[in-house]
Amino acid sequence: MEGSHASAERTPLSGVVKRRSKSRSYRRSIRTCFSVASRLGLTPALTTQRINTSRKAPKSQNITEKVNPEHLALLVKTEWQLSYVTPLYQFRHTQLKSYSRQLSAFIAAEKQQGLAVEVGGLQSTFKVSFSVLQGLAETNDDPETVLIQVQSKPLFARQDEPQKTVWSGWLSCINGNPEYLHSLPKDFTCLPLFGSKGSEGLSSLVKSWLQRTFDCCFGPLVISQTSLQWLAALWTNCHMESNIQNLKMNWTLPVVPPLHVTFTVNSNDALELWSSVRKNSLEKSKGTEEEGCIDVEEVTRFMQGLMSHFYRHFRVDLSAGDLNQVSTALGSAKLNGRIKISSSRYLISTLSLLTECALLKMPI
Amino acid sequence: MDDSAKRLLQRLVRRIPAQMLKVTLDKWDRLTAKQRKSVDFTQSKWAISQELVALCEESERTVKHIAELEMIYVTENPNQGMWHTFQLVDPEDDAHAVDLMLFKEQFKSHLRELKRNMSVKIKKHTDESVWIRIAWGDGLSRPNHLKATYVVHYLQTPYVFVSTLSSKHKPLLLQALTLSTRHQQIKDANLSGRKLTALRDLLMRQYQHVFPTKYPSPLAERNQSISNLHIEKEQAKASANRHRMAGEAFGNGILPALQSAVFKLETKFKDPSNETMTARDEPFRCGVKFSSTNLLESFRHCASSGIASTPVTPLLSSIPLKGRNYFVITDNVPTACSQMCQTQD
């Protein structure tokens, strides 16, 4: 991701930035790096991705018509730990019942450490259900989001007490890069974003089952500094439509002992700063196709404005540390890959940004 | 033993860590040695509390005795809960003559005048501080021992530390303190935190600043560890300057473990590259909270490593200098050095 960030700076400064512009020389140079990979039959198009230097401003979408509100309620207002997943081989949305049984058996077997368990047997105290969260996919290329829930009876429950969900996770792809999706060989399903909530033990069991069954790889999704800054700017932009209450950012400075700085900005003042930063670029891009697009330069200037206000008072340079959390009333995002989306109106746009991050993190 | 005493004892046993429980009970000395020996401290907390309740009932201990136990524990472990600092101002002529006996009498009588039906315990700690535990009741109900207020005061200093005080009882307590210490007013010192020892050290150290030191800068012979004369550190002079200024702003040696500082900023946004915002008349409202396991050390390290530009801004250096950690910053009449002044709350 760092390499592609450097390339973003090579884009022309005229303010008109084409989405996903590729320069030939860059593509060729990356190809030579990965020439071994391409000889093995892996598609070269993957490596020409770079992080978007401009995005459409997220519009508040009422998706309760597209998506079942119960499903939405499962996703919002909880904190998810994110990972990226490489494409799944021979994953079928039609086989979900079979997957549920297999995963239950797997979890039961692992918990019992080596005793044989028959698939579908009654011994398993864990019940797994795979389901499809219909309607979240934005484009025709996006596979539908899959939800995995593990339910079990609490330890000292009575016989008639219902099972509680002890672990949930989902695999998703929202607005995935269409060139990448088309370049995948047949039989591969790309659901690069994986969110999980629950005990670490169950998470690793589910991941290892998925890895074995679909020949994929998991890795932690670190939400980079740039992505956190994008979220700060995008959420501030949303204040025009929905009240974000305030913009809160957490930094950690690398001193001994580490210093944590929480910078909370009044939402209206943050929006005014953001609008002043956008004013110039809006005038330039009026009438062109870029209207409504937010450029990474604006995000950088917004953050710099905030940091310079901070510096004016405390003479402490925040860029010496790491931005590790951004939160507003619409949600919160942490550097270690934890995300919470508090409003279903911005679910799609946040997940699109995260899908992009996941696709970029992937090693192939 | 009545219900409130039992509940208090059970809560205490839950709160006090297992290894400290035995020690605290020994200090309390309200159970005989035989009784104390009979308690098995390796059991679960619930079991221990049952045993202790039984023993206390045997010895007919009342809620007042259990309150003593709590006071012993809190006095020995003051770095819990949230402490707020108040400062006494405008001493009367005889303020310096207030000794412990006089203070105790006056405080109790003033408090009783204002409100009846309270349980007050005053104790002098080994480090010359006066500890007060107040369980508030009103005309109709008995004193509530589960939510007792603790007050710590060092006689002859203007500072009072208070923990667990509700807004209902605040004016009563403050008035009683002001009158019994022979001052005219008491105000919020804007210093609060979990570690009482850190707050105390921060304020008491101020007295050190008053006395001039004989050697204001470190002696030249120190830190001369030149290994190789041929190697010259380019940044040596700048680095030494930063270290010196960091030390001047925050102090050298071990610093009190203050854990957080809060600044509410209501100043205008000024950035030459952003004309729109600079032209705005309204302040840019934001808040900053600094936190660390030892805030002053972090700041000192920031200054000495260059993350914070030296000379250190008065906003940060006034934390140890003025002994406060809550500030509201507004634009006042611009002064020569900076355009920010702190307002007194």
XYZ file of C-alpha atoms in Angstrom:
709
model
C 0.000 0.000 0.000
C 2.893 2.319 0.685
C 4.171 1.865 -2.845
C 0.869 2.791 -4.353
C 0.612 5.818 -2.104
C 3.862 7.114 -3.500
C 2.538 6.697 -6.985
C -0.510 8.766 -6.144
C 1.755 11.766 -5.833
C 2.755 11.463 -9.437
C -0.730 12.408 -10.600
C -0.960 15.825 -12.245
C -1.612 18.749 -9.974
C -4.193 20.326 -12.238
C -6.918 19.141 -9.939
C -8.617 17.009 -12.525
C -7.767 13.475 -11.654
C -9.048 10.580 -13.635
C -10.025 7.658 -11.556
C -7.593 4.819 -11.668
C -5.297 6.316 -14.226
C -2.446 4.039 -15.030
C 0.851 5.000 -16.483
C 2.396 2.495 -18.807
C 5.838 2.652 -17.318
C 4.512 1.973 -13.837
C 2.640 -1.068 -15.049
C 5.652 -2.417 -16.834
C 7.950 -1.924 -13.885
C 5.600 -3.702 -11.540
C 5.218 -6.474 -14.062
C 8.896 -7.178 -14.021
C 8.834 -7.339 -10.262
C 6.112 -9.886 -10.337
C 7.244 -11.620 -13.477
C 7.694 -14.833 -11.583
C 4.131 -14.621 -10.404
C 2.817 -13.984 -13.886
C 4.695 -16.951 -15.258
C 2.857 -19.093 -12.748
C -0.368 -17.976 -14.291
C -1.412 -15.343 -11.773
C -3.018 -12.409 -13.462
C -0.826 -9.321 -13.895
C -3.745 -6.882 -13.856
C -4.013 -7.154 -10.080
C -0.806 -5.349 -9.469
C -1.736 -2.224 -11.313
C -4.187 -1.230 -8.643
C -3.472 1.776 -6.605
C -5.442 3.460 -3.885
C -8.042 5.805 -5.294
C -6.856 9.363 -5.302
C -10.370 10.585 -5.565
C -13.685 9.311 -4.392
C -17.306 10.222 -4.726
C -18.647 11.879 -1.612
C -20.771 9.352 0.242
C -24.422 10.171 -0.039
C -26.728 9.159 2.702
C -28.480 6.128 1.334
C -31.561 4.669 2.780
C -30.859 1.069 2.091
C -33.626 -0.360 4.223
C -35.461 -1.042 1.008
C -32.671 -3.025 -0.524
C -31.601 -4.876 2.559
C -33.614 -6.588 5.245
C -33.601 -4.262 8.303
C -32.888 -7.218 10.574
C -29.737 -7.919 8.628
C -28.767 -4.281 8.854
C -29.274 -4.340 12.592
C -26.777 -7.199 12.791
C -24.095 -5.198 11.050
C -24.427 -1.711 12.464
C -23.574 -0.475 15.941
C -21.101 -3.298 16.601
C -17.376 -3.270 16.443
C -15.886 -5.665 13.919
C -12.301 -6.852 13.646
C -11.311 -6.757 9.984
C -9.127 -9.060 7.922
C -8.532 -9.416 4.244
C -9.183 -12.725 2.463
C -7.770 -13.918 -0.807
C -10.318 -15.192 -3.340
C -12.210 -18.321 -2.355
C -11.980 -21.345 -4.613
C -15.241 -23.100 -5.438
C -17.379 -21.237 -2.995
C -21.008 -21.628 -3.850
C -23.733 -19.430 -2.454
C -26.062 -22.390 -2.947
C -24.166 -24.725 -0.659
C -24.510 -22.695 2.503
C -26.421 -25.359 4.448
C -23.718 -27.891 3.772
C -21.052 -25.405 4.839
C -22.955 -24.782 8.078
C -22.934 -28.461 8.947
C -19.281 -28.900 8.038
C -18.176 -25.924 10.093
C -20.189 -27.076 13.124
C -18.551 -30.448 12.940
C -15.139 -28.868 12.543
C -15.591 -26.620 15.566
C -16.885 -29.506 17.650
C -13.987 -31.696 16.586
C -11.400 -29.056 17.351
C -12.956 -28.372 20.728
C -12.853 -32.057 21.548
C -9.333 -32.418 20.244
C -9.166 -35.479 18.119
C -12.355 -37.392 18.859
C -14.208 -38.343 15.719
C -17.473 -36.501 15.218
C -19.944 -37.348 12.505
C -21.220 -34.593 10.324
C -24.717 -33.669 11.440
C -24.411 -35.536 14.696
C -26.165 -34.281 17.788
C -23.072 -34.017 19.958
C -22.077 -30.605 18.694
C -23.052 -27.915 21.139
C -22.145 -25.308 18.552
C -24.606 -24.538 15.831
C -23.322 -22.670 12.812
C -25.447 -20.902 10.271
C -24.348 -19.459 6.975
C -26.716 -16.983 5.414
C -26.733 -14.458 2.629
C -27.205 -10.760 3.395
C -29.096 -10.000 0.260
C -28.946 -6.547 -1.238
C -25.654 -5.154 -0.005
C -23.819 -5.786 -3.259
C -23.588 -2.633 -5.308
C -22.507 -3.750 -8.745
C -23.258 -6.839 -10.751
C -19.743 -8.082 -10.194
C -19.972 -8.014 -6.416
C -20.776 -11.400 -4.956
C -23.426 -11.283 -2.267
C -22.325 -10.807 1.315
C -22.290 -13.952 3.418
C -22.965 -13.950 7.148
C -21.657 -16.659 9.466
C -23.048 -17.044 12.953
C -22.010 -19.485 15.628
C -24.529 -20.122 18.333
C -24.134 -22.057 21.472
C -25.787 -22.546 24.792
C -24.210 -20.557 27.596
C -22.214 -22.710 29.991
C -24.677 -23.108 32.818
C -27.868 -22.803 30.819
C -30.997 -24.723 31.521
C -32.377 -27.143 28.941
C -34.996 -24.837 27.503
C -32.854 -21.720 27.249
C -32.363 -20.659 23.634
C -28.955 -20.622 22.047
C -27.132 -17.340 21.937
C -24.919 -16.102 19.178
C -21.412 -16.279 20.529
C -19.551 -15.415 17.359
C -20.472 -13.652 14.128
C -18.566 -12.893 11.001
C -19.185 -11.840 7.458
C -17.466 -11.932 4.099
C -18.167 -9.075 1.812
C -17.250 -7.314 -1.389
C -18.806 -3.912 -2.031
C -17.867 -2.009 -5.172
C -14.900 -4.230 -5.765
C -12.524 -3.207 -8.517
C -14.239 -4.615 -11.643
C -11.033 -5.212 -13.549
C -9.718 -7.299 -10.705
C -12.948 -9.196 -10.383
C -13.022 -9.944 -14.109
C -9.423 -11.009 -14.126
C -9.981 -13.806 -11.655
C -10.099 -17.286 -13.101
C -13.465 -19.005 -13.152
C -14.410 -20.733 -9.901
C -12.918 -18.066 -7.720
C -15.235 -15.907 -5.654
C -13.798 -12.675 -4.364
C -15.047 -11.652 -0.942
C -11.994 -9.816 0.270
C -13.372 -8.181 3.384
C -13.858 -10.327 6.481
C -15.287 -8.926 9.688
C -15.492 -10.881 12.923
C -16.805 -10.370 16.408
C -16.413 -12.806 19.245
C -13.735 -14.843 20.935
C -10.340 -15.101 19.333
C -10.428 -18.892 19.566
C -13.588 -19.202 17.503
C -12.307 -16.637 15.006
C -9.198 -18.670 14.355
C -11.227 -21.881 14.048
C -13.553 -20.352 11.484
C -10.626 -18.888 9.583
C -8.736 -22.143 9.497
C -11.803 -24.006 8.261
C -12.309 -21.438 5.514
C -8.642 -21.655 4.608
C -8.760 -25.413 4.314
C -12.036 -25.621 2.466
C -11.592 -22.798 0.001
C -7.816 -22.600 -0.293
C -7.622 -18.987 0.724
C -5.456 -16.893 2.992
C -6.312 -14.501 5.772
C -4.343 -11.514 6.935
C -4.942 -8.636 9.309
C -6.369 -5.536 7.709
C -4.607 -2.531 9.085
C -6.581 0.594 8.283
C -3.760 2.817 7.124
C -3.171 6.430 8.112
C -4.400 7.552 4.699
C -7.616 5.569 4.993
C -8.229 6.928 8.479
C -7.757 10.436 7.151
C -10.163 9.671 4.319
C -12.728 8.513 6.850
C -12.238 11.654 8.919
C -12.833 13.828 5.862
C -15.697 11.753 4.474
C -17.530 11.624 7.781
C -17.101 15.372 8.205
C -18.540 15.773 4.740
C -21.545 13.727 5.856
C -22.279 16.316 8.531
C -24.107 18.251 5.838
C -26.781 15.568 5.871
C -26.509 13.766 9.174
C -25.249 15.126 12.461
C -21.885 13.624 13.333
C -21.924 15.289 16.761
C -18.191 15.774 16.800
C -15.037 14.603 15.060
C -12.715 12.815 17.428
C -9.209 11.755 16.476
C -6.663 9.871 18.574
C -2.956 10.053 18.072
C -0.129 8.305 19.858
C 3.216 10.034 20.029
C 6.331 7.869 20.249
C 7.789 9.154 23.493
C 8.563 7.380 26.725
C 5.987 6.793 28.171
C 3.738 6.991 25.065
C 1.611 10.098 24.919
C -1.994 9.779 23.767
C -3.659 12.819 22.292
C -7.409 12.984 21.765
C -8.389 15.881 19.549
C -12.127 16.517 19.457
C -13.457 19.110 17.041
C -16.941 20.603 17.119
C -18.814 19.170 14.137
C -19.952 22.491 12.686
C -16.501 23.992 12.894
C -14.983 20.897 11.316
C -17.495 21.130 8.478
C -16.651 24.789 7.925
C -12.977 23.957 7.696
C -13.724 21.117 5.310
C -15.941 23.325 3.146
C -13.285 26.007 2.988
C -10.798 23.417 1.785
C -13.234 22.196 -0.861
C -14.277 25.612 -2.033
C -11.281 26.052 -4.289
C -11.472 22.666 -5.916
C -15.235 22.888 -6.424
C -14.805 26.006 -8.520
C -12.233 24.342 -10.705
C -14.152 21.195 -11.278
C -17.560 22.719 -11.919
C -19.177 21.183 -14.914
C -16.655 18.450 -15.422
C -17.177 14.830 -14.616
C -15.198 15.287 -11.432
C -17.898 17.294 -9.727
C -18.819 15.650 -6.474
C -15.503 13.863 -6.328
C -13.245 14.400 -3.386
C -9.559 14.465 -4.023
C -6.890 13.152 -1.694
C -5.258 16.567 -1.720
C -8.313 18.054 -0.086
C -8.179 15.400 2.585
C -4.523 16.178 3.199
C -5.196 19.893 3.430
C -8.044 19.330 5.831
C -5.842 17.251 8.128
C -3.031 19.731 7.831
C -5.382 22.533 8.824
C -6.356 20.641 11.956
C -2.789 19.753 12.822
C -1.582 23.286 12.307
C -4.281 24.643 14.612
C -3.049 22.136 17.165
C 0.538 23.143 16.573
C -0.254 26.824 16.967
C -1.341 26.189 20.523
C 0.838 23.369 21.761
C 3.818 23.485 19.414
C 3.617 19.729 19.195
C 3.846 18.144 15.786
C 1.129 15.495 15.532
C 2.546 14.042 12.329
C 5.414 12.712 14.424
C 2.975 10.204 15.833
C 0.417 7.800 14.460
C -3.228 8.582 13.960
C -4.816 5.493 15.377
C -8.494 6.199 15.720
C -11.133 8.346 14.090
C -14.653 8.432 15.453
C -17.838 10.364 14.888
C -21.477 9.642 15.602
C -21.518 7.737 12.298
C -18.923 5.240 13.365
C -15.387 4.659 14.487
C -12.313 3.221 12.836
C -9.119 2.097 14.502
C -5.668 1.490 13.110
C -5.660 -2.107 14.292
C -8.496 -2.909 11.922
C -11.520 -2.420 14.139
C -14.472 -0.684 12.585
C -17.868 0.280 13.891
C -20.546 1.676 11.623
C -23.281 3.332 13.629
C -25.613 4.362 10.875
C -26.940 2.133 8.132
C -27.113 5.122 5.814
C -23.390 5.113 5.264
C -22.852 1.398 5.471
C -22.335 0.911 1.754
C -19.830 3.728 1.317
C -17.767 2.725 4.352
C -17.711 -0.889 3.245
C -16.651 0.201 -0.249
C -13.662 2.031 1.178
C -12.769 -0.974 3.295
C -13.183 -3.384 0.363
C -10.709 -1.258 -1.511
C -8.274 -1.411 1.404
C -8.664 -5.176 1.555
C -8.058 -5.618 -2.153
C -4.922 -3.537 -1.923
C -3.583 -5.488 1.007
C -3.836 -8.768 -0.775
C -0.547 -10.343 -1.706
C -1.695 -11.539 -5.112
C -24.459 -6.280 62.828
C -27.007 -4.435 60.793
C -27.604 -4.650 57.091
C -25.582 -1.613 56.056
C -22.560 -2.820 58.003
C -22.771 -6.223 56.334
C -23.035 -4.713 52.889
C -20.156 -2.391 53.534
C -17.989 -5.233 54.742
C -18.874 -7.418 51.779
C -18.129 -4.625 49.368
C -14.812 -3.960 51.032
C -13.749 -7.576 50.848
C -14.603 -7.589 47.134
C -12.692 -4.379 46.577
C -9.521 -5.079 48.537
C -7.120 -7.359 46.643
C -6.490 -10.667 48.346
C -2.879 -10.019 49.280
C -3.735 -6.712 50.932
C -6.702 -8.033 52.870
C -4.708 -9.758 55.586
C -2.447 -6.763 56.115
C -5.352 -4.359 56.299
C -7.201 -6.524 58.787
C -4.125 -6.662 60.975
C -3.863 -2.897 60.954
C -7.526 -2.599 61.784
C -7.030 -4.564 64.929
C -10.712 -5.017 65.701
C -10.555 -8.751 65.487
C -8.476 -10.767 67.882
C -5.383 -12.509 66.635
C -7.140 -15.834 67.105
C -10.030 -14.727 64.940
C -7.735 -13.466 62.231
C -5.792 -16.701 62.182
C -8.979 -18.644 61.704
C -9.757 -17.037 58.359
C -8.518 -18.946 55.364
C -7.398 -16.340 52.855
C -6.954 -18.793 50.024
C -10.688 -19.240 49.614
C -12.844 -17.311 47.201
C -13.660 -13.732 48.149
C -17.287 -14.632 48.749
C -16.307 -17.274 51.266
C -13.893 -14.944 53.012
C -16.544 -12.254 53.310
C -18.987 -14.717 54.843
C -16.420 -15.709 57.438
C -15.549 -12.144 58.258
C -19.214 -11.177 58.608
C -19.627 -14.032 61.056
C -16.557 -12.995 63.051
C -17.610 -9.372 63.182
C -21.028 -10.345 64.399
C -19.392 -12.439 67.062
C -17.365 -9.472 68.233
C -20.315 -7.129 67.807
C -18.630 -4.811 65.395
C -20.766 -1.972 64.085
C -20.843 -0.031 60.874
C -18.578 2.580 62.438
C -15.878 -0.039 62.867
C -16.231 -1.233 59.293
C -15.948 2.388 58.185
C -12.634 2.478 60.020
C -11.472 -0.501 58.035
C -12.388 1.222 54.802
C -10.567 4.338 55.876
C -7.427 2.377 56.646
C -7.513 0.785 53.210
C -8.139 4.045 51.353
C -5.474 5.901 53.304
C -2.903 3.282 52.427
C -4.043 3.055 48.796
C -5.064 6.548 47.791
C -4.424 6.197 44.069
C -7.942 5.056 43.240
C -11.114 6.863 42.351
C -11.196 10.409 41.097
C -9.727 13.175 43.215
C -10.549 16.836 42.725
C -8.502 19.662 44.136
C -9.724 22.827 45.796
C -7.729 25.812 46.876
C -8.361 27.940 49.945
C -7.862 31.645 49.384
C -7.789 34.803 51.488
C -6.612 33.497 54.825
C -7.664 35.333 57.923
C -5.081 36.618 60.331
C -5.189 33.554 62.511
C -5.145 30.974 59.696
C -1.595 29.938 60.406
C -2.453 29.218 63.995
C -4.920 26.466 63.143
C -3.605 23.213 64.473
C -5.032 19.754 64.226
C -7.162 19.877 67.393
C -8.691 23.206 66.510
C -9.340 22.142 62.944
C -11.047 18.941 64.029
C -13.333 20.687 66.490
C -14.220 23.493 64.171
C -14.798 21.255 61.180
C -17.099 18.890 63.017
C -19.092 21.655 64.619
C -19.499 23.639 61.413
C -20.583 20.578 59.510
C -23.089 19.587 62.177
C -24.559 23.082 62.171
C -25.223 22.815 58.470
C -26.497 19.307 58.383
C -27.433 16.833 61.028
C -27.160 13.121 60.910
C -23.756 12.468 59.434
C -20.893 10.268 60.362
C -17.559 12.042 60.375
C -14.175 10.504 61.049
C -10.996 12.528 61.151
C -7.583 10.970 61.272
C -4.041 12.211 61.010
C -1.865 10.226 58.649
C 1.840 9.565 59.090
C 2.772 12.119 56.457
C 1.118 14.958 58.383
C -1.991 14.999 56.242
C -5.457 15.107 57.732
C -7.887 12.543 56.354
C -11.624 13.026 56.759
C -14.292 10.471 55.953
C -17.884 11.711 55.762
C -20.923 9.492 55.387
C -23.813 11.774 54.513
C -27.327 11.322 55.799
C -30.219 13.721 55.961
C -32.937 14.395 58.524
C -34.843 11.299 57.477
C -32.291 8.649 56.634
C -29.218 7.217 58.233
C -25.737 8.094 56.983
C -24.941 6.359 53.734
C -21.653 4.601 54.355
C -21.471 3.107 50.907
C -20.856 6.473 49.262
C -18.568 8.167 51.721
C -16.673 11.293 50.805
C -12.971 11.434 51.512
C -11.157 14.690 52.120
C -7.400 15.098 52.412
C -5.849 18.315 53.658
C -2.333 19.267 54.570
C -2.567 21.862 57.299
C -0.800 25.128 56.537
C -1.143 24.532 52.801
C -4.053 25.928 50.817
C -4.921 22.670 49.086
C -7.737 20.244 49.751
C -8.289 17.013 47.838
C -11.769 15.556 47.672
C -13.119 12.321 46.275
C -16.691 11.044 45.807
C -18.555 14.244 46.540
C -22.040 14.766 45.161
C -23.154 18.206 44.013
C -25.754 18.217 46.735
C -23.204 18.085 49.507
C -20.499 20.128 47.835
C -21.478 23.571 49.155
C -21.781 22.219 52.697
C -18.383 20.606 52.676
C -16.665 23.596 51.109
C -18.205 25.986 53.587
C -17.219 23.848 56.524
C -13.659 23.606 55.215
C -13.360 27.320 54.619
C -14.587 28.240 58.063
C -12.604 25.666 59.965
C -9.335 26.588 58.260
C -9.992 30.295 58.798
C -10.075 31.338 55.172
C -12.596 33.457 53.328
C -13.034 31.570 50.134
C -12.442 28.281 48.452
C -12.264 27.683 44.717
C -11.776 24.902 42.229
C -8.096 24.396 41.530
C -8.752 22.735 38.174
C -6.573 19.783 38.988
C -8.002 16.319 39.070
C -6.845 12.794 38.540
C -6.723 9.272 39.890
C -3.404 9.351 41.643
C -3.625 11.402 44.803
C 0.113 11.128 45.340
C 0.765 12.618 41.917
C -1.596 15.550 42.497
C -0.087 16.182 45.873
C 3.480 16.046 44.590
C 2.649 18.348 41.731
C 1.252 21.012 44.041
C 3.685 20.637 46.896
C 6.608 20.878 44.528
C 5.503 24.371 43.687
C 6.948 25.437 46.949
C 10.311 24.337 45.706
C 10.085 26.782 42.839
C 9.871 29.663 45.243
C 13.318 29.072 46.611
C 16.075 29.972 44.177
C 18.638 27.312 43.558
C 22.253 28.097 43.766
C 23.116 26.441 40.483
C 20.381 27.146 37.938
C 21.960 25.122 35.158
C 23.538 21.716 35.494
C 27.203 21.698 36.343
C 29.474 21.392 33.348
C 31.322 18.299 34.502
C 28.247 16.093 34.225
C 27.510 13.818 31.256
C 30.919 14.001 29.764
C 31.072 10.611 28.197
C 33.134 11.369 25.127
C 34.270 8.065 23.819
C 36.197 9.142 20.804
C 37.477 12.675 20.249
C 37.373 12.183 16.504
C 33.630 11.703 16.501
C 31.638 14.893 16.685
C 27.875 14.824 17.002
C 26.476 17.462 14.719
C 23.325 17.956 16.683
C 25.006 17.880 20.063
C 24.512 21.548 20.844
C 20.907 21.650 19.637
C 20.135 18.473 21.510
C 21.681 19.806 24.695
C 19.626 22.981 24.389
C 16.433 21.006 23.960
C 17.218 18.873 26.980
C 17.935 21.935 29.044
C 14.738 23.695 28.048
C 12.712 20.559 28.584
C 14.147 20.269 32.066
C 13.452 23.900 32.820
C 9.860 23.599 31.737
C 8.976 20.357 33.435
C 11.648 19.727 35.998
C 14.561 17.346 36.220
C 14.561 14.007 37.918
C 11.459 12.054 38.799
C 8.213 13.786 37.988
C 4.850 13.240 39.699
C 2.751 10.727 37.773
C -0.017 13.002 36.544
C -2.102 11.074 34.057
C -4.177 13.476 32.041
C -4.664 17.084 31.070
C -7.655 18.625 29.313
C -7.680 21.809 27.270
C -10.844 23.390 25.932
C -9.893 25.614 23.042
C -12.099 28.479 21.955
C -9.673 30.425 19.869
C -9.907 31.621 16.322
C -8.527 29.580 13.494
C -5.456 31.215 11.994
C -3.762 29.702 9.001
C -2.191 31.859 6.293
C -2.845 29.172 3.689
C -6.573 29.137 4.417
C -8.038 32.603 4.068
C -11.656 31.618 4.483
C -11.137 30.163 7.906
C -8.804 32.909 9.033
C -11.409 35.515 8.175
C -13.945 33.841 10.407
C -14.926 35.704 13.535
C -16.233 32.823 15.553
C -13.839 30.668 17.506
C -12.890 27.205 16.315
C -14.213 25.049 19.095
C -12.275 21.955 19.933
C -10.948 20.054 22.875
C -7.679 18.293 23.465
C -6.987 15.632 26.032
C -3.476 14.424 26.716
C -3.062 11.185 28.577
C -0.199 8.951 29.521
C 0.981 6.843 32.420
C 3.214 9.766 33.359
C 2.136 12.859 31.483
C 4.896 15.213 32.562
C 7.591 12.739 31.582
C 5.974 12.319 28.183
C 5.943 16.070 27.688
C 9.516 16.370 28.796
C 10.524 13.690 26.347
C 8.547 15.425 23.594
C 10.470 18.613 24.240
C 13.869 16.989 24.465
C 13.354 14.875 21.352
C 12.042 17.744 19.255
C 8.475 16.526 18.789
C 7.465 19.574 20.771
C 9.247 22.705 19.648
C 11.288 24.421 22.287
C 10.957 26.816 24.025
C 8.018 24.920 25.429
C 4.712 26.682 24.997
C 3.251 28.203 28.167
C 0.153 26.036 27.716
C 2.116 22.919 28.517
C 4.590 24.341 30.966
C 1.815 25.826 33.075
C 0.710 22.326 34.020
C 3.565 21.860 36.477
C 4.015 25.568 37.060
C 0.456 26.351 38.065
C -0.406 22.894 39.247
C -3.543 22.438 37.214
C -4.653 20.115 34.465
C -7.869 21.675 33.189
C -7.675 24.791 31.067
C -10.068 26.852 28.989
C -8.187 28.816 26.376
C -9.768 31.828 24.715
C -8.501 34.710 22.649
C -7.983 37.647 24.941
C -6.360 40.959 24.377
C -3.193 39.987 22.546
C -0.111 40.193 24.697
C 3.448 40.495 23.546
C 4.300 36.834 23.839
C 1.153 35.004 22.797
C -2.392 35.628 21.884
C -3.787 33.163 24.379
C -4.575 33.604 28.009
C -6.004 31.169 30.478
C -9.255 32.052 32.089
C -9.950 31.288 35.697
C -12.949 29.087 36.024
